[in-house]
Coordinates of C-alpha atoms in Angstrom, one line a residue:
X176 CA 0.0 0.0 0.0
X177 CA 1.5 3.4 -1.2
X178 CA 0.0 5.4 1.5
X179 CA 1.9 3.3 4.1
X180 CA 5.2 5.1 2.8
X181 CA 3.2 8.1 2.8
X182 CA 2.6 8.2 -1.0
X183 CA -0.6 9.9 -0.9
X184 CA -0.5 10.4 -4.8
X185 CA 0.9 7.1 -5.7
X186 CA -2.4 6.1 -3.5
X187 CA -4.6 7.2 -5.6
X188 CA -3.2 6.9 -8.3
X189 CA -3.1 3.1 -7.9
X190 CA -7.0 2.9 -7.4
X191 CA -7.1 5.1 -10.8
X192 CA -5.3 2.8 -12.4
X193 CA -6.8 -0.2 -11.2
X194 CA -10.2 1.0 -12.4
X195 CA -9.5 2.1 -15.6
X196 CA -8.1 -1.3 -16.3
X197 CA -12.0 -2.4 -16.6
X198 CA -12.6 -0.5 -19.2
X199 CA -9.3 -1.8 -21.2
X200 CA -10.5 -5.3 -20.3
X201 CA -14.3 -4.9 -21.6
X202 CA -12.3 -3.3 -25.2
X203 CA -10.6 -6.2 -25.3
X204 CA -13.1 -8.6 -24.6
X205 CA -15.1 -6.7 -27.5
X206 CA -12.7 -6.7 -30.0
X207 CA -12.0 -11.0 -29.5
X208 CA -15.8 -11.7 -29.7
X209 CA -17.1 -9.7 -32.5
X210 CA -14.4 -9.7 -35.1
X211 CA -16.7 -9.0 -37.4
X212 CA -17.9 -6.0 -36.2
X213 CA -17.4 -2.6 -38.2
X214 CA -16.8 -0.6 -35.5
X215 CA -14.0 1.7 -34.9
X216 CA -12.1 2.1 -32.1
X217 CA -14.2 4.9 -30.5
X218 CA -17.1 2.8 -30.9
X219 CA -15.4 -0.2 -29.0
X220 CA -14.1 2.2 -26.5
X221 CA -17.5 3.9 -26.1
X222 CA -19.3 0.7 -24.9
X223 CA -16.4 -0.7 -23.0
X224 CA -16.9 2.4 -21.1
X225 CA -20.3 1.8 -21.0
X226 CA -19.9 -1.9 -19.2
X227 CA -17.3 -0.5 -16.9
X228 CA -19.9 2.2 -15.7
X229 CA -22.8 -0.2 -15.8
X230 CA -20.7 -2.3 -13.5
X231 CA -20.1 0.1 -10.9
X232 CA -23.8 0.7 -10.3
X233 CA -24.7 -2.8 -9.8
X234 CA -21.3 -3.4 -7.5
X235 CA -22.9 -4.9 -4.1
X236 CA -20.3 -2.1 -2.0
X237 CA -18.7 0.5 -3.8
X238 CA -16.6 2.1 -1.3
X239 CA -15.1 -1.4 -0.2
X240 CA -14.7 -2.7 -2.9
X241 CA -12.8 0.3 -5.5
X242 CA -12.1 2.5 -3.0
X243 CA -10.5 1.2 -0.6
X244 CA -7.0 0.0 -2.1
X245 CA -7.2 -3.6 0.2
X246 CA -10.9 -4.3 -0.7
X247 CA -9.9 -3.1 -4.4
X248 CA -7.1 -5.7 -4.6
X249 CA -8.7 -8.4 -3.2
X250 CA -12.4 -8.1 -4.8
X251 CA -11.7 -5.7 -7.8
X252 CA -8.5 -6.7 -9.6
X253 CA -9.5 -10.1 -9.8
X254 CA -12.5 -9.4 -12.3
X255 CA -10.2 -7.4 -14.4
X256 CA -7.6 -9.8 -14.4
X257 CA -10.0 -12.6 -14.9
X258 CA -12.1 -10.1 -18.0
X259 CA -8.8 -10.5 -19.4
X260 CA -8.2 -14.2 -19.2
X261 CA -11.6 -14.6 -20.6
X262 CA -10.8 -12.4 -23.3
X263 CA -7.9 -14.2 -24.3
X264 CA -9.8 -17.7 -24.0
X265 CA -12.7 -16.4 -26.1
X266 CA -10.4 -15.3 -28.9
X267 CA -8.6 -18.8 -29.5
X268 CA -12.3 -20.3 -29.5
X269 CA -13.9 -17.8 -31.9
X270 CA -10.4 -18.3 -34.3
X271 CA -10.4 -22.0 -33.1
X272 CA -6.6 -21.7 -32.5
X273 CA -6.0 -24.3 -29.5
X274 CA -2.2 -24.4 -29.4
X275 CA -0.2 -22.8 -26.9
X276 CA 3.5 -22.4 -26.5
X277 CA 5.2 -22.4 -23.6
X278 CA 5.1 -18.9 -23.2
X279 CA 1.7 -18.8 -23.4
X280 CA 1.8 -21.7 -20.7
X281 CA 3.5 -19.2 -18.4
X282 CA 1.3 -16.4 -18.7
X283 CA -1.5 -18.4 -17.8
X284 CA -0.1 -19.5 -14.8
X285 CA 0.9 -15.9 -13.8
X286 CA -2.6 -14.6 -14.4
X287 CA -4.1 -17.8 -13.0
X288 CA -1.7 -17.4 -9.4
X289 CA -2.6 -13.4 -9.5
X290 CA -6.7 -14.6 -9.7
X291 CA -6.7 -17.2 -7.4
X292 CA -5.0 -15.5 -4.4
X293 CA -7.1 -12.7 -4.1
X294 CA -10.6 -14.3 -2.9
X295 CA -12.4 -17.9 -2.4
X296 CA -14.8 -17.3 -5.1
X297 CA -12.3 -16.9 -7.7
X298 CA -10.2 -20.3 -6.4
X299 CA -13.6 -22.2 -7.5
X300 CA -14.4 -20.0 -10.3
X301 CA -10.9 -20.7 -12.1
X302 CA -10.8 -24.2 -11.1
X303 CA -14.3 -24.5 -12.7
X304 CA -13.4 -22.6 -15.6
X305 CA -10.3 -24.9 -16.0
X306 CA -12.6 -28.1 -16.6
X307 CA -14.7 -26.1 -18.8
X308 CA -11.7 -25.6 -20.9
X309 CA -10.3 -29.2 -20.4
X310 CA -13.7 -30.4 -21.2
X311 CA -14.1 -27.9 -24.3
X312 CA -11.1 -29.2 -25.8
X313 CA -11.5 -32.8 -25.1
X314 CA -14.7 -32.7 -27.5
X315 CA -12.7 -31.3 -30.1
X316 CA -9.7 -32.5 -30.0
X317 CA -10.2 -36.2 -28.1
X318 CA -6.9 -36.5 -26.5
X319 CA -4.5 -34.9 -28.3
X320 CA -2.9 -31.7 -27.6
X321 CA -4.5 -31.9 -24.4
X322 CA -1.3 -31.8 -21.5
X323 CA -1.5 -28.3 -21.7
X324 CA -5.0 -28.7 -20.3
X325 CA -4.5 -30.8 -17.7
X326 CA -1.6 -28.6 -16.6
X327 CA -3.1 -25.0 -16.2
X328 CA -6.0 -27.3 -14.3
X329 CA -3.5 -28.5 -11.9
X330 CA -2.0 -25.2 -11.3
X331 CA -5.5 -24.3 -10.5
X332 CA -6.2 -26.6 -8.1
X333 CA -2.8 -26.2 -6.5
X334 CA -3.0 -22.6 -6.3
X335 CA -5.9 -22.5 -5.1
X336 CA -6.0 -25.1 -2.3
X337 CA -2.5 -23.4 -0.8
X338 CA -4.8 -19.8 -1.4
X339 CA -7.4 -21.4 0.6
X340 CA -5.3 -22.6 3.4
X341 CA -3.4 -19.7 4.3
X342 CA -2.8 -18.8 7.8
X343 CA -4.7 -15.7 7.3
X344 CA -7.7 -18.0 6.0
X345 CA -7.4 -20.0 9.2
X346 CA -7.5 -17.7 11.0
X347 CA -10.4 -15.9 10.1
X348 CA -12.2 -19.3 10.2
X349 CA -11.3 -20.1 13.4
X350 CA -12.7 -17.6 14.4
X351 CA -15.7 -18.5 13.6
X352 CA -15.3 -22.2 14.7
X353 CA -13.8 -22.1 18.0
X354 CA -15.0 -24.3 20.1
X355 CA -17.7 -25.7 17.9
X356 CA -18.1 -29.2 16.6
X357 CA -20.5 -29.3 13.7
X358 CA -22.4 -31.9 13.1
X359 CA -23.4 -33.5 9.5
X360 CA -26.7 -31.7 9.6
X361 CA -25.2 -28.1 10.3
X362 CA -23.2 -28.7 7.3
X363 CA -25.9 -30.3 5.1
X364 CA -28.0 -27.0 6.2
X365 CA -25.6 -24.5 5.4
X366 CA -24.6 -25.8 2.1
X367 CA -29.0 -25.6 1.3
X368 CA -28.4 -22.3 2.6
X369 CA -25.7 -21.5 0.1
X370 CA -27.9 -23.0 -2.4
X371 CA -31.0 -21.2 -2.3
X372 CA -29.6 -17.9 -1.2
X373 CA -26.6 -18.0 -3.5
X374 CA -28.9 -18.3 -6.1
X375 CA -31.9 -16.0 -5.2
X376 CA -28.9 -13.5 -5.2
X377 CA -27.1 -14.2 -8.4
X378 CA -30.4 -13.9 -10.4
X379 CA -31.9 -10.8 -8.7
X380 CA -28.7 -9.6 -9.5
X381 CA -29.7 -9.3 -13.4
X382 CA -33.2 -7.7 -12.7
X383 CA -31.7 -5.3 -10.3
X384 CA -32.9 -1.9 -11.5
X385 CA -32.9 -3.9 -15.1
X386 CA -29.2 -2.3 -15.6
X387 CA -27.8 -5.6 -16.6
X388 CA -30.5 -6.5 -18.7
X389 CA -31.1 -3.5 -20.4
X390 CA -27.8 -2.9 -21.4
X391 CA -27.0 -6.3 -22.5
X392 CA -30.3 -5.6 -24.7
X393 CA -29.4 -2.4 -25.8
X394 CA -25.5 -3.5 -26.8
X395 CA -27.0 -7.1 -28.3
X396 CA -29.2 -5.2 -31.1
X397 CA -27.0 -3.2 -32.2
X398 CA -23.6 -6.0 -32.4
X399 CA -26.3 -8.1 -34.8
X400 CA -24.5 -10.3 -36.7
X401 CA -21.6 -9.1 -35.2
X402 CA -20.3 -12.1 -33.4
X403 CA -18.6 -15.4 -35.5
X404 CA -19.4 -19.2 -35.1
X405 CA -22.8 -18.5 -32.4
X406 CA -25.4 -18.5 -35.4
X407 CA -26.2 -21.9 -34.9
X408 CA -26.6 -22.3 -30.8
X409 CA -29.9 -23.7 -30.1
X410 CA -32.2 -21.3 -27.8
X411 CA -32.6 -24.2 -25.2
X412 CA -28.7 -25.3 -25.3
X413 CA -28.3 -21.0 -24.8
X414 CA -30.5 -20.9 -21.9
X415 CA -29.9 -24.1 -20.2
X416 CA -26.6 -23.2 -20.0
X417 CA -26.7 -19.6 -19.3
X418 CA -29.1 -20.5 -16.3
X419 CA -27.0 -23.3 -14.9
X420 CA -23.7 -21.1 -15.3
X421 CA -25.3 -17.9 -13.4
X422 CA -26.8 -20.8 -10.6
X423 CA -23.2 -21.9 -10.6
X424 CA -22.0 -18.8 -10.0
X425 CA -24.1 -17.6 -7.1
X426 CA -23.6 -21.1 -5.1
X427 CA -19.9 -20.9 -6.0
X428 CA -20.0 -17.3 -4.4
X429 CA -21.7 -18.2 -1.1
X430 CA -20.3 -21.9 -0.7
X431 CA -16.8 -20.5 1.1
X432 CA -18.7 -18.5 3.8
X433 CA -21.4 -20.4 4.4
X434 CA -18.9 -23.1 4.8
X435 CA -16.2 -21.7 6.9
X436 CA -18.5 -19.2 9.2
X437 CA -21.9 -19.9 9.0
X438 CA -23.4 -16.9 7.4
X439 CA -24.1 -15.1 4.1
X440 CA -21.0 -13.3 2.4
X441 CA -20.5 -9.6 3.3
X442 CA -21.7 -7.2 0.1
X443 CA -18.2 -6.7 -0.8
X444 CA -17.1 -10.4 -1.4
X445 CA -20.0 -10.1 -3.4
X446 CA -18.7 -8.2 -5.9
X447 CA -17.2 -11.6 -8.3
X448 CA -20.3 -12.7 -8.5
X449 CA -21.9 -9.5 -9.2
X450 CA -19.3 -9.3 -12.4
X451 CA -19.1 -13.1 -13.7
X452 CA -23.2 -12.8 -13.9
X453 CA -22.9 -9.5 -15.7
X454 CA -20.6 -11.1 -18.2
X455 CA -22.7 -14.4 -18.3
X456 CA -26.2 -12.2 -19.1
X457 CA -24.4 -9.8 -21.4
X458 CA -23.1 -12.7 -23.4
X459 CA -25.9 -15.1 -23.4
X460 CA -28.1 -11.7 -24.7
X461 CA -25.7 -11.4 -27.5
X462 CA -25.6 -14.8 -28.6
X463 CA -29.4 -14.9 -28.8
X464 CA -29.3 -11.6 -31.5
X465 CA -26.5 -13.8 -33.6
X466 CA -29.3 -17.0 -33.9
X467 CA -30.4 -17.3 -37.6
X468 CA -33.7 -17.2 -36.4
X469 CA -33.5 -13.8 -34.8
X470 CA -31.4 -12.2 -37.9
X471 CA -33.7 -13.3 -40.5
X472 CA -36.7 -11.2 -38.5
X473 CA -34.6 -8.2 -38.3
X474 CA -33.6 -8.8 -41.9
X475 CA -37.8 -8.6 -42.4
X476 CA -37.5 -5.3 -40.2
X477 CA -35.9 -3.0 -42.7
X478 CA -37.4 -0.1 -41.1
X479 CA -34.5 1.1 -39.5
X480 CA -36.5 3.7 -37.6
X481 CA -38.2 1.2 -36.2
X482 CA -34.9 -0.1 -34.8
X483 CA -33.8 3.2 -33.9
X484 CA -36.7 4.0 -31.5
X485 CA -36.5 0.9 -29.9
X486 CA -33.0 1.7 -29.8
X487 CA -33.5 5.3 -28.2
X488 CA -36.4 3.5 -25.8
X489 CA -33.9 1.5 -24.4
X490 CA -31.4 4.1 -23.7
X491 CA -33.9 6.4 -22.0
X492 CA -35.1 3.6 -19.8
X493 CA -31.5 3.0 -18.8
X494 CA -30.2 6.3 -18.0
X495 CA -33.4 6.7 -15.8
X496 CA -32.4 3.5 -13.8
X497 CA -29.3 4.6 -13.7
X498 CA -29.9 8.2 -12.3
X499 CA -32.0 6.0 -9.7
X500 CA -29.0 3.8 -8.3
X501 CA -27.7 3.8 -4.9
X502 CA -24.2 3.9 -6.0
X503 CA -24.5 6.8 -8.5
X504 CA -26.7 8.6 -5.5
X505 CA -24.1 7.9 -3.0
X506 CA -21.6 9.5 -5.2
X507 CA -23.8 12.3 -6.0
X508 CA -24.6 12.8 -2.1
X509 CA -20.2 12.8 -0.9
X510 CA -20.3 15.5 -3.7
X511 CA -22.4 17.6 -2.7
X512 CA -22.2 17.6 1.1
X513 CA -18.2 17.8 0.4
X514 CA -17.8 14.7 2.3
X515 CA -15.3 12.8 -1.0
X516 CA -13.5 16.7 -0.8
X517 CA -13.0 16.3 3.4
X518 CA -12.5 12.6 2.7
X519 CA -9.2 13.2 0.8
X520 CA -7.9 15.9 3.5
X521 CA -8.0 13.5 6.3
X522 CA -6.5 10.9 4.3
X523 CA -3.4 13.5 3.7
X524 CA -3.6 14.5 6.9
X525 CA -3.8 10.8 8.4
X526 CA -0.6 10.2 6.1
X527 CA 2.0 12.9 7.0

């Protein structure tokens, strides 16, 4: 932490940073999914913004988790590094190139380490997203070509059991657990809990003030077409596995601390899951514009002013919802009242 060497700039210059890495990662992620796009890059940059801000309003605890630089490493840096890593994954798939040289190998492992010691929900999420991959490629390829796999999966698993064990981990659990022995039904209750509150909470999280739908809507219609080799996806294989993924996500989320303490996570651990289901609806929406079915009835809709109001309909809705959200009126309140302004003098002050 700068501000520990009394580097008040370097401080904040480090949460800058870390924050406008999200919109790099959503360009990125852009440009390897929709090659086919005619965008330019203001375009791309313009809704990669859009994402980033999009995210912000939905995120469960904005001051823990952006703003302060220990909640912003541990729950923050971890979507952007992991936007990143899906970027790159989505981009071999889409040009169906599967090889990786060792190079490669070693960047993966770096990002992997860097995603995996930040939080609990990101040890499972990689580790899951490692069989995906392993599983992905076993289809295609049977066993060939497939050590590489089995590798990166291993590092996962490694990684993340040593990340999940760490005396700081213990300790915290301890905590929690001293003096108790649990028996089979505690456990069996709290992983139901998990379940049914992991997922009530990862799919209100779409429907929240409609800001993940609506923009995954809006940014669908107009990437038409855009996106290469997703034409052909059945709307039940779509939605099947949309729904299991964003279930996946929300048990994967509150698993850990339902596990290890007992009780639901706190807003800002939250935060993952918040992301990986805004990813999962913003993709699954754009698939379902690239089905043949759905192109051939805009091809029928030539009235492009039809499309456009929609278009403008959409946006209105979601600036409204937007102007309406507790993080944009919390920002809008520290503002105003001057606290963000007597915020940063106590922090200098606090420093020297």
């Amino acid at each position: 932490n700068p501000a520990t060497f009394g580097y008040i700039h370097h401080f904040y210059l480090t949460l800058f940073f870390l924050m406008a890495l999200l919109p790099v990662s959503f360009y990125f992620l852009l440009k390897q999914i929709f090659p086919k796009s005619e965008w330019s890059r203001m375009e791309y940059s313009l809704w990669a913004l859009i994402f980033s801000t999009i995210f912000f309003e939905v995120t469960p605890n904005l001051s823990e988790s952006n703003y302060w630089l220990a909640g912003a490493a541990t729950y923050f840096a971890p979507c952007v590094l992991f936007n990143f890593y899906l970027a790159i994954w989505l981009g071999k798939i889409q040009k169906r190139d599967w090889a990786i040289s060792f190079y490669e190998l070693i960047f993966f492992i770096v990002i992997l380490f860097c995603i995996e010691t930040s939080n609990e929900t990101f040890i499972l999420v990689s580790v899951v997203f490692q069989i995906f991959l392993l599983l992905f490629a076993y289809f295609h390829f049977g066993n060939r070509s497939l050590r590489f796999f089995w590798v990166l999966l291993f590092v996962a698993v490694v990684v993340g059991f040593f990340s999940f064990s760490s005396p700081g981990n213990r300790g915290r659990f301890a905590h929690y657990q001293q003096n108790q022995v649990l028996s089979w039904m505690v456990w069996m209750k709290r992983i139901v809990q998990a379940l049914e509150e992991g997922t009530l909470a990862a799919w209100s999280k779409i429907f929240e003030r409609n800001l993940i739908f609506l923009t995954s809507l809006l940014a669908a219609i107009r990437l038409r077409g855009a996106m290469v080799f997703t034409h052909r996806i059945s709307f039940k294989s779509l939605f099947l596995v949309s729904g299991g993924l964003i279930t996946l996500v929300g048990v994967i989320s509150f698993l850990p601390s339902y596990l290890a303490t007992g009780v639901a996570p706190l807003s800002r651990t939250q935060t993952g899951m918040t992301f990986l289901v805004f990813l999962v609806a913003l993709l699954t929406i754009m698939i379902f514009f690239q089905n043949e079915r759905v192109l051939r009835f805009f091809m029928i809709s030539r009235n492009h002013r039809i499309l456009l109001f929609v278009e403008i309909m959409i946006s209105l809705l979601l600036i409204m919802n937007m102007l309406r959200a507790p993080n944009y009126r919390l920002a809008k309140r520290d503002l105003q009242s001057g606290m963000a302004q007597r915020y940063f003098r106590e922090i200098g002050v606090w420093i020297d």
